[in-house]
PDB file of C-alpha atoms in Angstrom:
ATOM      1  CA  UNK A  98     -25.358  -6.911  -2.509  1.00  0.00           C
ATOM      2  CA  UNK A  99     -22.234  -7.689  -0.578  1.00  0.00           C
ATOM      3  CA  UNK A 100     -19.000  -7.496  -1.985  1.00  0.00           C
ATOM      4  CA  UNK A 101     -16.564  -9.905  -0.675  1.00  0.00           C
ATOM      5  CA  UNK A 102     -13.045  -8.736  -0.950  1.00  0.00           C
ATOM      6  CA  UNK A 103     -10.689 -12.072  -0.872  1.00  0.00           C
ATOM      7  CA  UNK A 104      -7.482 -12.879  -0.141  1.00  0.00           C
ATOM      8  CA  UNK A 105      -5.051 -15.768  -1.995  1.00  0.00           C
ATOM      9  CA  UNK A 106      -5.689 -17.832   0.940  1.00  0.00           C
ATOM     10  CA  UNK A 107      -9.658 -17.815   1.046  1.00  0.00           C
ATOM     11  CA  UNK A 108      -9.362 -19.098  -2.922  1.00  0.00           C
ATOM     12  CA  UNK A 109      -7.680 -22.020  -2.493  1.00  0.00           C
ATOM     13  CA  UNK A 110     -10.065 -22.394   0.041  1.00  0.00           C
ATOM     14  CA  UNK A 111     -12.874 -22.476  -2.406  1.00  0.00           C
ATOM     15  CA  UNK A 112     -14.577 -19.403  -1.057  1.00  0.00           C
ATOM     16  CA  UNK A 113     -17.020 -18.391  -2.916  1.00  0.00           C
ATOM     17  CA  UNK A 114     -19.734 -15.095  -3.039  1.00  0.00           C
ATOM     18  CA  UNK A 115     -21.894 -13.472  -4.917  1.00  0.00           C
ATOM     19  CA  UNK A 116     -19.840 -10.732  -6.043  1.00  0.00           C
ATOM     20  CA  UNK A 117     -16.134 -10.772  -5.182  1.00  0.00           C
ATOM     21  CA  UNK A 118     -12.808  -8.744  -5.827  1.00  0.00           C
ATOM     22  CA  UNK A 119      -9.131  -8.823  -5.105  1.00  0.00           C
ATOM     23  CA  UNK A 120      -5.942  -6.437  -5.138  1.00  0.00           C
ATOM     24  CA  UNK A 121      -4.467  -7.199  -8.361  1.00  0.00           C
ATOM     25  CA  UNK A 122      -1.552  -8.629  -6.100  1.00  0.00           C
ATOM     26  CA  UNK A 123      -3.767 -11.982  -5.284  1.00  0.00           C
ATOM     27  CA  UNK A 124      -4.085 -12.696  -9.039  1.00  0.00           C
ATOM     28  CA  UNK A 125      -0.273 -12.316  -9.242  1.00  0.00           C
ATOM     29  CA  UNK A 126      -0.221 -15.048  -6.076  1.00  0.00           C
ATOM     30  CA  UNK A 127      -2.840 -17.683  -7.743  1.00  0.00           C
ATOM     31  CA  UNK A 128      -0.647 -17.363 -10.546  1.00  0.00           C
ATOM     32  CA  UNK A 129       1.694 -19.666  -8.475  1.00  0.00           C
ATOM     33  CA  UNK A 130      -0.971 -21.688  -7.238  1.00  0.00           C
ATOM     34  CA  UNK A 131      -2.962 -22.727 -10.525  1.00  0.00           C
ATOM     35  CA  UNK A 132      -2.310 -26.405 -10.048  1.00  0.00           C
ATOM     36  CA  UNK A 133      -3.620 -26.246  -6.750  1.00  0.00           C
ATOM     37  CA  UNK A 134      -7.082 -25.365  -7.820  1.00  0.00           C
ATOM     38  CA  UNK A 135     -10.102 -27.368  -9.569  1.00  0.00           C
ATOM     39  CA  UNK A 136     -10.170 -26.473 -13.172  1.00  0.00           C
ATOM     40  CA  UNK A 137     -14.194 -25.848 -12.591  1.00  0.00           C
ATOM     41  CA  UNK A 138     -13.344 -23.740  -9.600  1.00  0.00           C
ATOM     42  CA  UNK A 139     -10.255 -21.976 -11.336  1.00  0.00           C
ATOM     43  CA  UNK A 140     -13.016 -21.341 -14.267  1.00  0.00           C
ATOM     44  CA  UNK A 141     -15.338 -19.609 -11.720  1.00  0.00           C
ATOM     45  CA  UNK A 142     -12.845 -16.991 -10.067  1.00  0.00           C
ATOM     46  CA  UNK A 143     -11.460 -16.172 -13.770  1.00  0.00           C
ATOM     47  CA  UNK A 144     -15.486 -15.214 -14.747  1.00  0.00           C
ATOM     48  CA  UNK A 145     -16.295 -13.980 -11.224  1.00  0.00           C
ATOM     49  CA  UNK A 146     -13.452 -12.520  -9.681  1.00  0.00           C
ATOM     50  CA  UNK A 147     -12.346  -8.654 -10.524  1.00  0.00           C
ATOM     51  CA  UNK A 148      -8.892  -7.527  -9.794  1.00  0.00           C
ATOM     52  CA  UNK A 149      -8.561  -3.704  -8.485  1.00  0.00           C
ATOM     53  CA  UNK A 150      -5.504  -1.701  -7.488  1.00  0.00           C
ATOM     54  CA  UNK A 151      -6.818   0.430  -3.852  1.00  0.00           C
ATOM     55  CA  UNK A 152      -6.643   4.091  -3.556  1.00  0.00           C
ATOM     56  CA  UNK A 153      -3.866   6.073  -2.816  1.00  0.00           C
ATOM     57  CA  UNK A 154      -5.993   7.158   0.031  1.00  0.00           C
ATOM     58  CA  UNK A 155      -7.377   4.752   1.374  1.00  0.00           C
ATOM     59  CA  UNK A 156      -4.027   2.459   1.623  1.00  0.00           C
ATOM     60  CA  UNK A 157      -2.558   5.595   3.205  1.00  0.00           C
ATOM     61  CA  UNK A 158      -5.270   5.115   5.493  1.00  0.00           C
ATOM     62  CA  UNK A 159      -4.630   1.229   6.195  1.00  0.00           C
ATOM     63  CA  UNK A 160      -0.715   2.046   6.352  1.00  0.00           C
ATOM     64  CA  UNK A 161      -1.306   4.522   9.223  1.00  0.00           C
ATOM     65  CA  UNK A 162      -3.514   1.948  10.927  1.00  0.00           C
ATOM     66  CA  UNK A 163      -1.498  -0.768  10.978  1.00  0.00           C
ATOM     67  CA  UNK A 164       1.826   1.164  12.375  1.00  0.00           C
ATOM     68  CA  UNK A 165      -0.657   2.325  14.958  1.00  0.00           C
ATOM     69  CA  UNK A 166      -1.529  -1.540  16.320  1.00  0.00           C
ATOM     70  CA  UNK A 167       2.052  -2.660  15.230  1.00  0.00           C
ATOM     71  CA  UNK A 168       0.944  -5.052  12.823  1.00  0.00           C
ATOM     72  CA  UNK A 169       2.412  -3.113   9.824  1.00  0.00           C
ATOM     73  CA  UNK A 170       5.706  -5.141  10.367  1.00  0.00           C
ATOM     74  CA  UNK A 171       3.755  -8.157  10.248  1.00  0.00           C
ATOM     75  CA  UNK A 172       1.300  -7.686   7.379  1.00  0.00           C
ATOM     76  CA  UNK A 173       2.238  -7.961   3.408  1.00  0.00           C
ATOM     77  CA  UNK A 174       1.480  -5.620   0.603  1.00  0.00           C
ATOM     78  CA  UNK A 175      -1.213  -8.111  -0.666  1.00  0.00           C
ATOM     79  CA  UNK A 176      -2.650  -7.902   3.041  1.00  0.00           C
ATOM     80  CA  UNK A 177      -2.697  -3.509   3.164  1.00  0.00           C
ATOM     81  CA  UNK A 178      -4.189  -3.579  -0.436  1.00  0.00           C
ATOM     82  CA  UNK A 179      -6.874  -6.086   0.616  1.00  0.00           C
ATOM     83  CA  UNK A 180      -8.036  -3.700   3.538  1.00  0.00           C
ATOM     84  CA  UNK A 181      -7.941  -0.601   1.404  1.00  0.00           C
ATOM     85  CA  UNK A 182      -9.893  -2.464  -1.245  1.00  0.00           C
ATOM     86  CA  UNK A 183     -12.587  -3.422   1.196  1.00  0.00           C
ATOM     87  CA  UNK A 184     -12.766   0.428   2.300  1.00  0.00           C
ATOM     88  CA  UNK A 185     -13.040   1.509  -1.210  1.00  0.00           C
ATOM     89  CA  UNK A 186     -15.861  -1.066  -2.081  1.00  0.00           C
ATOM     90  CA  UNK A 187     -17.149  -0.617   1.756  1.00  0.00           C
ATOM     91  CA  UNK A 188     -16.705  -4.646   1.005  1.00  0.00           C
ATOM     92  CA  UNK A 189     -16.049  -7.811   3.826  1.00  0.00           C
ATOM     93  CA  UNK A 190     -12.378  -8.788   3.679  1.00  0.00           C
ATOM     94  CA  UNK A 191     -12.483 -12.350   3.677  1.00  0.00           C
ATOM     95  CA  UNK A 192      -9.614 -13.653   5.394  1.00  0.00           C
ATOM     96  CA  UNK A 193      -8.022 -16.062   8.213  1.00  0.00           C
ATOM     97  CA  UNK A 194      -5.153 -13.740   9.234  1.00  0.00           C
ATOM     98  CA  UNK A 195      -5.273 -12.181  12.264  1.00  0.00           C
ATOM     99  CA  UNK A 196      -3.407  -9.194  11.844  1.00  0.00           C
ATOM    100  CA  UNK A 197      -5.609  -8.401   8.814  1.00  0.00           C
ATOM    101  CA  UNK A 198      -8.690  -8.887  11.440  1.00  0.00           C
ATOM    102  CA  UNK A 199      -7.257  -6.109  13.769  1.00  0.00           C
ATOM    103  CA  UNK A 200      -6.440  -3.699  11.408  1.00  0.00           C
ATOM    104  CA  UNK A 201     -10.040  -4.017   9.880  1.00  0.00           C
ATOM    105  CA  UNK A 202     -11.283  -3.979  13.265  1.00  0.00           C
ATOM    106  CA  UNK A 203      -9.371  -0.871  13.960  1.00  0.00           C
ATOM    107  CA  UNK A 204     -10.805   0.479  10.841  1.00  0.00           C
ATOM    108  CA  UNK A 205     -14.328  -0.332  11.085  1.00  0.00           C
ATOM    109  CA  UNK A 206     -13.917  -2.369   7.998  1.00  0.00           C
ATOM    110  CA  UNK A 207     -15.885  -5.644   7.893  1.00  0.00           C
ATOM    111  CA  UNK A 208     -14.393  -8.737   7.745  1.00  0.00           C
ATOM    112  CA  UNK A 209     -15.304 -12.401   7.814  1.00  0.00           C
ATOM    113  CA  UNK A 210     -12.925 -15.889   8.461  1.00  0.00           C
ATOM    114  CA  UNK A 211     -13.943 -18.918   6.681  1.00  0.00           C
ATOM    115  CA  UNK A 212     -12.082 -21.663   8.707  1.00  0.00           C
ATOM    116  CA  UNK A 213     -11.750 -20.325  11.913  1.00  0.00           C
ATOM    117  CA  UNK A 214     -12.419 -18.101  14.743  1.00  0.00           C
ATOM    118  CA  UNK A 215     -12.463 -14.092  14.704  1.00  0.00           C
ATOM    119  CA  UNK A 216     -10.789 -12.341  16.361  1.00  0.00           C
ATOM    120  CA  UNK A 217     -12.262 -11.547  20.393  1.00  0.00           C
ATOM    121  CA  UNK A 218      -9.736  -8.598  21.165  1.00  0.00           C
ATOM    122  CA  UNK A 219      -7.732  -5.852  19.247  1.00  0.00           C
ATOM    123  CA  UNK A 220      -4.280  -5.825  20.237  1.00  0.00           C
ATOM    124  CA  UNK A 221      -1.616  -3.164  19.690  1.00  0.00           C
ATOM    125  CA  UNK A 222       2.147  -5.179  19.171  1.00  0.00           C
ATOM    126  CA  UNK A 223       5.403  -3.522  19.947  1.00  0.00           C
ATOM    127  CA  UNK A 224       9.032  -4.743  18.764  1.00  0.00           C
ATOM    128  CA  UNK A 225      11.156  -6.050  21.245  1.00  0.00           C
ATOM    129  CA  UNK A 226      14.190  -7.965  21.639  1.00  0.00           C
ATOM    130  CA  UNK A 227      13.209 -11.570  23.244  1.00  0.00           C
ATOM    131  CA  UNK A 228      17.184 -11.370  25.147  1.00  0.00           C
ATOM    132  CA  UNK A 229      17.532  -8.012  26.438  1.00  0.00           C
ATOM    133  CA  UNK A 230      14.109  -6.900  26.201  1.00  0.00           C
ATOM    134  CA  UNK A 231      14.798  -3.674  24.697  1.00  0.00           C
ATOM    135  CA  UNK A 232      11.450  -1.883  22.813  1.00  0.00           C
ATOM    136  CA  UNK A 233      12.688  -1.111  19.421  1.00  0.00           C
ATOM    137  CA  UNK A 234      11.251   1.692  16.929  1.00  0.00           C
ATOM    138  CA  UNK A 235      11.117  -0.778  13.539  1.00  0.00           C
ATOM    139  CA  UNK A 236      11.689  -4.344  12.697  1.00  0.00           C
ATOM    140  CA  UNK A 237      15.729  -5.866  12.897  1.00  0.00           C
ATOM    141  CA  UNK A 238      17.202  -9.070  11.418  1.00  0.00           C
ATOM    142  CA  UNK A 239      18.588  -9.190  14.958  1.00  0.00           C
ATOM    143  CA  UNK A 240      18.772  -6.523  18.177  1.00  0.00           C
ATOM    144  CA  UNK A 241      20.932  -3.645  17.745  1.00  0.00           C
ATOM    145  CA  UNK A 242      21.870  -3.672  21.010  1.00  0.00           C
ATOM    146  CA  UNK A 243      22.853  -7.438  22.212  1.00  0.00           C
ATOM    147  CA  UNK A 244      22.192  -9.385  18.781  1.00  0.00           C
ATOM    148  CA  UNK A 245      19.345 -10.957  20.061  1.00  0.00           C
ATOM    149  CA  UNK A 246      16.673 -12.480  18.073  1.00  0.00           C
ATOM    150  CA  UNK A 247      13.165 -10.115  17.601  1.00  0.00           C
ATOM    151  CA  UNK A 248      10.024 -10.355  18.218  1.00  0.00           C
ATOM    152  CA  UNK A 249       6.582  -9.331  19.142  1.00  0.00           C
ATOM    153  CA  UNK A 250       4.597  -8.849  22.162  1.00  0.00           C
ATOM    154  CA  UNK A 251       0.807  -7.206  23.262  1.00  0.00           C
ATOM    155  CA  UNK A 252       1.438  -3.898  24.010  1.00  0.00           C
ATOM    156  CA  UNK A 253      -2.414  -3.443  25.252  1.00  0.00           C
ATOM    157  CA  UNK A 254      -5.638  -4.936  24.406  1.00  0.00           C
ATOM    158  CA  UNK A 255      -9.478  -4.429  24.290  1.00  0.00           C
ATOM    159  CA  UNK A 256     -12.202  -6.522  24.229  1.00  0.00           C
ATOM    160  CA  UNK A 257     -14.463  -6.242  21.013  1.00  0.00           C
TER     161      UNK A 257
END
């Protein structure tokens, strides 16, 4: 059977599978969303839906990944625990977020959107100041050099 491992934004999307879990992280997110679910819906996750914390490895694992394709900068806790999950269930991450896609491309972990299009390419981002463009080593407010604002860009890509 396949486990689906689901992110906040695939519930209030009224996924739904067969068997499904979530970092513990999502359940602190629906929290905040309660009102925005069907009670019958809400009902279903709270008798279907497990919460798990990842392991130690295996989020080390997703960590290192995502500094590798520069999308650590740009992907939250909830998002690295998701992946890990999936690799300690061997699950499908269920998600719309592209940097989760590339990292679980990157990965080999499966992965499935539910409102639009996967990804066609894996992409590795650098840091850069949009003014000067200077390549920087981590994420600023603003450019340490000019004061610039930050942002990405594709450093390479591959076709999948």
């Amino acid at each position: 059977m396949t486990v689906y491992v689901v992110d906040t934004s695939a519930i209030l999307a009224n996924f739904v599978g067969e068997e499904m879990v979530a970092p513990v992280r999502v359940y602190d997110e629906l929290l905040k969303y309660k009102d925005e679910i069907p009670d019958y819906l809400y009902t279903f996750y709270e008798e279907r839906l497990r919460f798990f914390e990842p392991s130690e490895e295996s989020l080390g694992k997703v960590i290192e990944a995502a500094k590798r394709t520069g999308d650590y900068h740009r992907l939250s806790e909830t998002d690295l625990h998701l992946i890990a999950l999936a690799m300690d269930f061997n699950g499908v991450v269920v998600t719309n977020d592209l940097s989760v896609q590339n990292v679980c491309k990157v990965l080999n972990v499966r992965y499935m959107s539910y409102l639009s299009k996967e990804i066609s390419k894996v992409f590795e981002w650098e840091i850069v100041c949009k003014s000067c463009g200077k390549v920087l080593d981590k994420k600023y407010d603003v450019c340490p050099y000019c004061g610039g604002e930050v942002g990405y860009r594709i450093k390479r890509s591959r076709k999948i």
